[in-house]
């Protein structure tokens, strides 16, 4: 066992994963080859181990790119210029694990995403872009 204590990022010091579980994401009828419950369990286990947050939400909008996960930066990540990253097509364990690894490393503004995960970045729906501009 390691003698070095683990430091967990919590609250505003950690990034947050927002997992779509609306009309298409997480729907076994639309995506029968994906174990959506297992995916959420993997994300929550990673959060418990590494100290980031996981939240579920209703439909985020880009249904044709399901499963969608938004990685929101921590306060430190925002100060460093990090922006929310929208990731689509997260349908398997490998993609889910890459999301966990990036969040564990600090997420947007703190750590670079894995290159293969970057290939899954998608544009947020127009409504989300308008909301983010209003907050400034």
PDB file of C-alpha atoms in Angstrom:
ATOM      1  CA  UNK A   1       0.000   0.000   0.000  1.00  0.00           C
ATOM      2  CA  UNK A   2       1.276   3.463  -0.889  1.00  0.00           C
ATOM      3  CA  UNK A   3       2.305   5.751   1.953  1.00  0.00           C
ATOM      4  CA  UNK A   4       1.379   8.820  -0.099  1.00  0.00           C
ATOM      5  CA  UNK A   5      -2.119  10.044   0.786  1.00  0.00           C
ATOM      6  CA  UNK A   6      -4.524  10.624  -2.085  1.00  0.00           C
ATOM      7  CA  UNK A   7      -5.763  14.119  -2.687  1.00  0.00           C
ATOM      8  CA  UNK A   8      -9.305  14.351  -3.961  1.00  0.00           C
ATOM      9  CA  UNK A   9     -10.663  17.304  -5.864  1.00  0.00           C
ATOM     10  CA  UNK A  10     -14.170  18.019  -4.703  1.00  0.00           C
ATOM     11  CA  UNK A  11     -16.806  20.674  -5.187  1.00  0.00           C
ATOM     12  CA  UNK A  12     -15.628  23.623  -7.264  1.00  0.00           C
ATOM     13  CA  UNK A  13     -12.089  22.169  -7.324  1.00  0.00           C
ATOM     14  CA  UNK A  14     -13.173  19.242  -9.504  1.00  0.00           C
ATOM     15  CA  UNK A  15     -14.677  19.006 -12.944  1.00  0.00           C
ATOM     16  CA  UNK A  16     -18.227  17.758 -13.407  1.00  0.00           C
ATOM     17  CA  UNK A  17     -19.552  15.196 -15.864  1.00  0.00           C
ATOM     18  CA  UNK A  18     -23.112  15.846 -17.029  1.00  0.00           C
ATOM     19  CA  UNK A  19     -24.467  12.619 -18.484  1.00  0.00           C
ATOM     20  CA  UNK A  20     -27.446  12.824 -20.816  1.00  0.00           C
ATOM     21  CA  UNK A  21     -30.168  10.326 -20.014  1.00  0.00           C
ATOM     22  CA  UNK A  22     -32.969  11.860 -22.061  1.00  0.00           C
ATOM     23  CA  UNK A  23     -34.935  10.568 -24.996  1.00  0.00           C
ATOM     24  CA  UNK A  24     -32.070   8.830 -26.858  1.00  0.00           C
ATOM     25  CA  UNK A  25     -29.034   8.696 -24.581  1.00  0.00           C
ATOM     26  CA  UNK A  26     -29.366   5.870 -22.134  1.00  0.00           C
ATOM     27  CA  UNK A  27     -32.274   4.301 -24.018  1.00  0.00           C
ATOM     28  CA  UNK A  28     -31.809   0.547 -24.493  1.00  0.00           C
ATOM     29  CA  UNK A  29     -34.552   0.496 -27.169  1.00  0.00           C
ATOM     30  CA  UNK A  30     -32.602   2.928 -29.359  1.00  0.00           C
ATOM     31  CA  UNK A  31     -29.154   1.561 -28.514  1.00  0.00           C
ATOM     32  CA  UNK A  32     -29.645  -2.077 -27.526  1.00  0.00           C
ATOM     33  CA  UNK A  33     -25.952  -2.983 -27.768  1.00  0.00           C
ATOM     34  CA  UNK A  34     -24.937  -0.576 -24.999  1.00  0.00           C
ATOM     35  CA  UNK A  35     -25.273  -1.285 -21.286  1.00  0.00           C
ATOM     36  CA  UNK A  36     -26.329   2.196 -20.168  1.00  0.00           C
ATOM     37  CA  UNK A  37     -26.606   1.251 -16.492  1.00  0.00           C
ATOM     38  CA  UNK A  38     -23.071  -0.163 -16.546  1.00  0.00           C
ATOM     39  CA  UNK A  39     -21.790   3.027 -18.197  1.00  0.00           C
ATOM     40  CA  UNK A  40     -23.223   5.146 -15.396  1.00  0.00           C
ATOM     41  CA  UNK A  41     -21.748   2.748 -12.831  1.00  0.00           C
ATOM     42  CA  UNK A  42     -18.289   3.114 -14.453  1.00  0.00           C
ATOM     43  CA  UNK A  43     -18.557   6.895 -14.372  1.00  0.00           C
ATOM     44  CA  UNK A  44     -19.709   6.940 -10.744  1.00  0.00           C
ATOM     45  CA  UNK A  45     -16.970   4.494  -9.707  1.00  0.00           C
ATOM     46  CA  UNK A  46     -14.392   6.759 -11.353  1.00  0.00           C
ATOM     47  CA  UNK A  47     -15.870   9.755  -9.565  1.00  0.00           C
ATOM     48  CA  UNK A  48     -15.721   7.961  -6.226  1.00  0.00           C
ATOM     49  CA  UNK A  49     -12.100   6.986  -6.821  1.00  0.00           C
ATOM     50  CA  UNK A  50     -10.856  10.290  -8.229  1.00  0.00           C
ATOM     51  CA  UNK A  51     -13.147  12.880  -6.630  1.00  0.00           C
ATOM     52  CA  UNK A  52     -14.914  14.475  -9.582  1.00  0.00           C
ATOM     53  CA  UNK A  53     -18.689  14.910  -9.860  1.00  0.00           C
ATOM     54  CA  UNK A  54     -21.201  12.986 -12.003  1.00  0.00           C
ATOM     55  CA  UNK A  55     -24.708  14.250 -12.660  1.00  0.00           C
ATOM     56  CA  UNK A  56     -27.442  12.994 -14.936  1.00  0.00           C
ATOM     57  CA  UNK A  57     -29.829  15.209 -16.828  1.00  0.00           C
ATOM     58  CA  UNK A  58     -32.710  14.976 -19.242  1.00  0.00           C
ATOM     59  CA  UNK A  59     -32.145  15.466 -22.973  1.00  0.00           C
ATOM     60  CA  UNK A  60     -29.172  17.697 -23.836  1.00  0.00           C
ATOM     61  CA  UNK A  61     -30.214  17.986 -27.463  1.00  0.00           C
ATOM     62  CA  UNK A  62     -27.869  16.325 -29.965  1.00  0.00           C
ATOM     63  CA  UNK A  63     -29.832  13.059 -30.040  1.00  0.00           C
ATOM     64  CA  UNK A  64     -28.206  11.860 -33.256  1.00  0.00           C
ATOM     65  CA  UNK A  65     -24.862  11.791 -31.410  1.00  0.00           C
ATOM     66  CA  UNK A  66     -25.905   9.756 -28.359  1.00  0.00           C
ATOM     67  CA  UNK A  67     -24.599   8.984 -25.777  1.00  0.00           C
ATOM     68  CA  UNK A  68     -23.612  12.540 -24.881  1.00  0.00           C
ATOM     69  CA  UNK A  69     -21.469  13.541 -21.899  1.00  0.00           C
ATOM     70  CA  UNK A  70     -20.524  17.140 -21.118  1.00  0.00           C
ATOM     71  CA  UNK A  71     -17.304  17.621 -19.168  1.00  0.00           C
ATOM     72  CA  UNK A  72     -17.591  20.925 -17.317  1.00  0.00           C
ATOM     73  CA  UNK A  73     -14.357  22.492 -16.066  1.00  0.00           C
ATOM     74  CA  UNK A  74     -13.573  23.114 -12.421  1.00  0.00           C
ATOM     75  CA  UNK A  75     -13.185  26.688 -11.177  1.00  0.00           C
ATOM     76  CA  UNK A  76      -9.412  26.352 -11.668  1.00  0.00           C
ATOM     77  CA  UNK A  77     -10.011  24.959 -15.146  1.00  0.00           C
ATOM     78  CA  UNK A  78     -12.237  27.919 -16.037  1.00  0.00           C
ATOM     79  CA  UNK A  79      -9.592  30.347 -14.743  1.00  0.00           C
ATOM     80  CA  UNK A  80      -7.080  28.576 -16.995  1.00  0.00           C
ATOM     81  CA  UNK A  81      -9.372  29.059 -20.001  1.00  0.00           C
ATOM     82  CA  UNK A  82     -11.151  25.703 -19.970  1.00  0.00           C
ATOM     83  CA  UNK A  83     -14.595  25.455 -21.544  1.00  0.00           C
ATOM     84  CA  UNK A  84     -17.219  22.746 -21.310  1.00  0.00           C
ATOM     85  CA  UNK A  85     -16.445  19.899 -23.697  1.00  0.00           C
ATOM     86  CA  UNK A  86     -19.358  18.123 -25.345  1.00  0.00           C
ATOM     87  CA  UNK A  87     -18.524  14.511 -26.173  1.00  0.00           C
ATOM     88  CA  UNK A  88     -20.754  12.409 -28.389  1.00  0.00           C
ATOM     89  CA  UNK A  89     -20.979   8.764 -29.340  1.00  0.00           C
ATOM     90  CA  UNK A  90     -19.771   7.530 -25.918  1.00  0.00           C
ATOM     91  CA  UNK A  91     -21.191   4.050 -26.389  1.00  0.00           C
ATOM     92  CA  UNK A  92     -18.517   1.648 -25.123  1.00  0.00           C
ATOM     93  CA  UNK A  93     -16.287   0.985 -22.130  1.00  0.00           C
ATOM     94  CA  UNK A  94     -13.176   2.360 -23.865  1.00  0.00           C
ATOM     95  CA  UNK A  95     -14.766   5.745 -24.543  1.00  0.00           C
ATOM     96  CA  UNK A  96     -16.257   5.863 -21.071  1.00  0.00           C
ATOM     97  CA  UNK A  97     -12.877   5.044 -19.517  1.00  0.00           C
ATOM     98  CA  UNK A  98     -11.226   7.851 -21.504  1.00  0.00           C
ATOM     99  CA  UNK A  99     -13.788  10.304 -20.108  1.00  0.00           C
ATOM    100  CA  UNK A 100     -13.021   9.028 -16.575  1.00  0.00           C
ATOM    101  CA  UNK A 101      -9.250   9.343 -17.117  1.00  0.00           C
ATOM    102  CA  UNK A 102      -9.565  12.909 -18.398  1.00  0.00           C
ATOM    103  CA  UNK A 103     -11.832  13.941 -15.518  1.00  0.00           C
ATOM    104  CA  UNK A 104      -9.447  12.288 -13.037  1.00  0.00           C
ATOM    105  CA  UNK A 105      -6.570  14.293 -14.540  1.00  0.00           C
ATOM    106  CA  UNK A 106      -8.514  17.546 -14.020  1.00  0.00           C
ATOM    107  CA  UNK A 107     -10.574  17.940 -17.192  1.00  0.00           C
ATOM    108  CA  UNK A 108     -10.876  21.082 -19.364  1.00  0.00           C
ATOM    109  CA  UNK A 109      -8.310  23.787 -18.687  1.00  0.00           C
ATOM    110  CA  UNK A 110      -6.218  21.502 -16.480  1.00  0.00           C
ATOM    111  CA  UNK A 111      -5.399  18.433 -18.581  1.00  0.00           C
ATOM    112  CA  UNK A 112      -5.364  17.716 -22.296  1.00  0.00           C
ATOM    113  CA  UNK A 113      -8.004  15.200 -23.384  1.00  0.00           C
ATOM    114  CA  UNK A 114      -6.882  11.915 -24.932  1.00  0.00           C
ATOM    115  CA  UNK A 115      -6.564  12.365 -28.703  1.00  0.00           C
ATOM    116  CA  UNK A 116      -9.059   9.626 -29.448  1.00  0.00           C
ATOM    117  CA  UNK A 117     -11.583  11.312 -27.139  1.00  0.00           C
ATOM    118  CA  UNK A 118     -11.040  14.639 -28.905  1.00  0.00           C
ATOM    119  CA  UNK A 119     -12.254  12.981 -32.094  1.00  0.00           C
ATOM    120  CA  UNK A 120     -15.624  12.552 -30.376  1.00  0.00           C
ATOM    121  CA  UNK A 121     -16.010  16.227 -29.421  1.00  0.00           C
ATOM    122  CA  UNK A 122     -19.241  17.675 -30.803  1.00  0.00           C
ATOM    123  CA  UNK A 123     -20.729  21.131 -31.068  1.00  0.00           C
ATOM    124  CA  UNK A 124     -23.252  21.918 -28.357  1.00  0.00           C
ATOM    125  CA  UNK A 125     -26.767  22.581 -29.622  1.00  0.00           C
ATOM    126  CA  UNK A 126     -27.498  26.195 -30.477  1.00  0.00           C
ATOM    127  CA  UNK A 127     -29.561  26.707 -27.291  1.00  0.00           C
ATOM    128  CA  UNK A 128     -26.586  25.777 -25.094  1.00  0.00           C
ATOM    129  CA  UNK A 129     -24.289  28.181 -26.964  1.00  0.00           C
ATOM    130  CA  UNK A 130     -26.786  31.037 -26.529  1.00  0.00           C
ATOM    131  CA  UNK A 131     -27.146  30.300 -22.779  1.00  0.00           C
ATOM    132  CA  UNK A 132     -23.384  30.314 -22.247  1.00  0.00           C
ATOM    133  CA  UNK A 133     -23.033  33.716 -23.943  1.00  0.00           C
ATOM    134  CA  UNK A 134     -25.752  35.198 -21.720  1.00  0.00           C
ATOM    135  CA  UNK A 135     -23.850  34.260 -18.546  1.00  0.00           C
ATOM    136  CA  UNK A 136     -20.861  36.460 -19.352  1.00  0.00           C
TER     137      UNK A 136
END
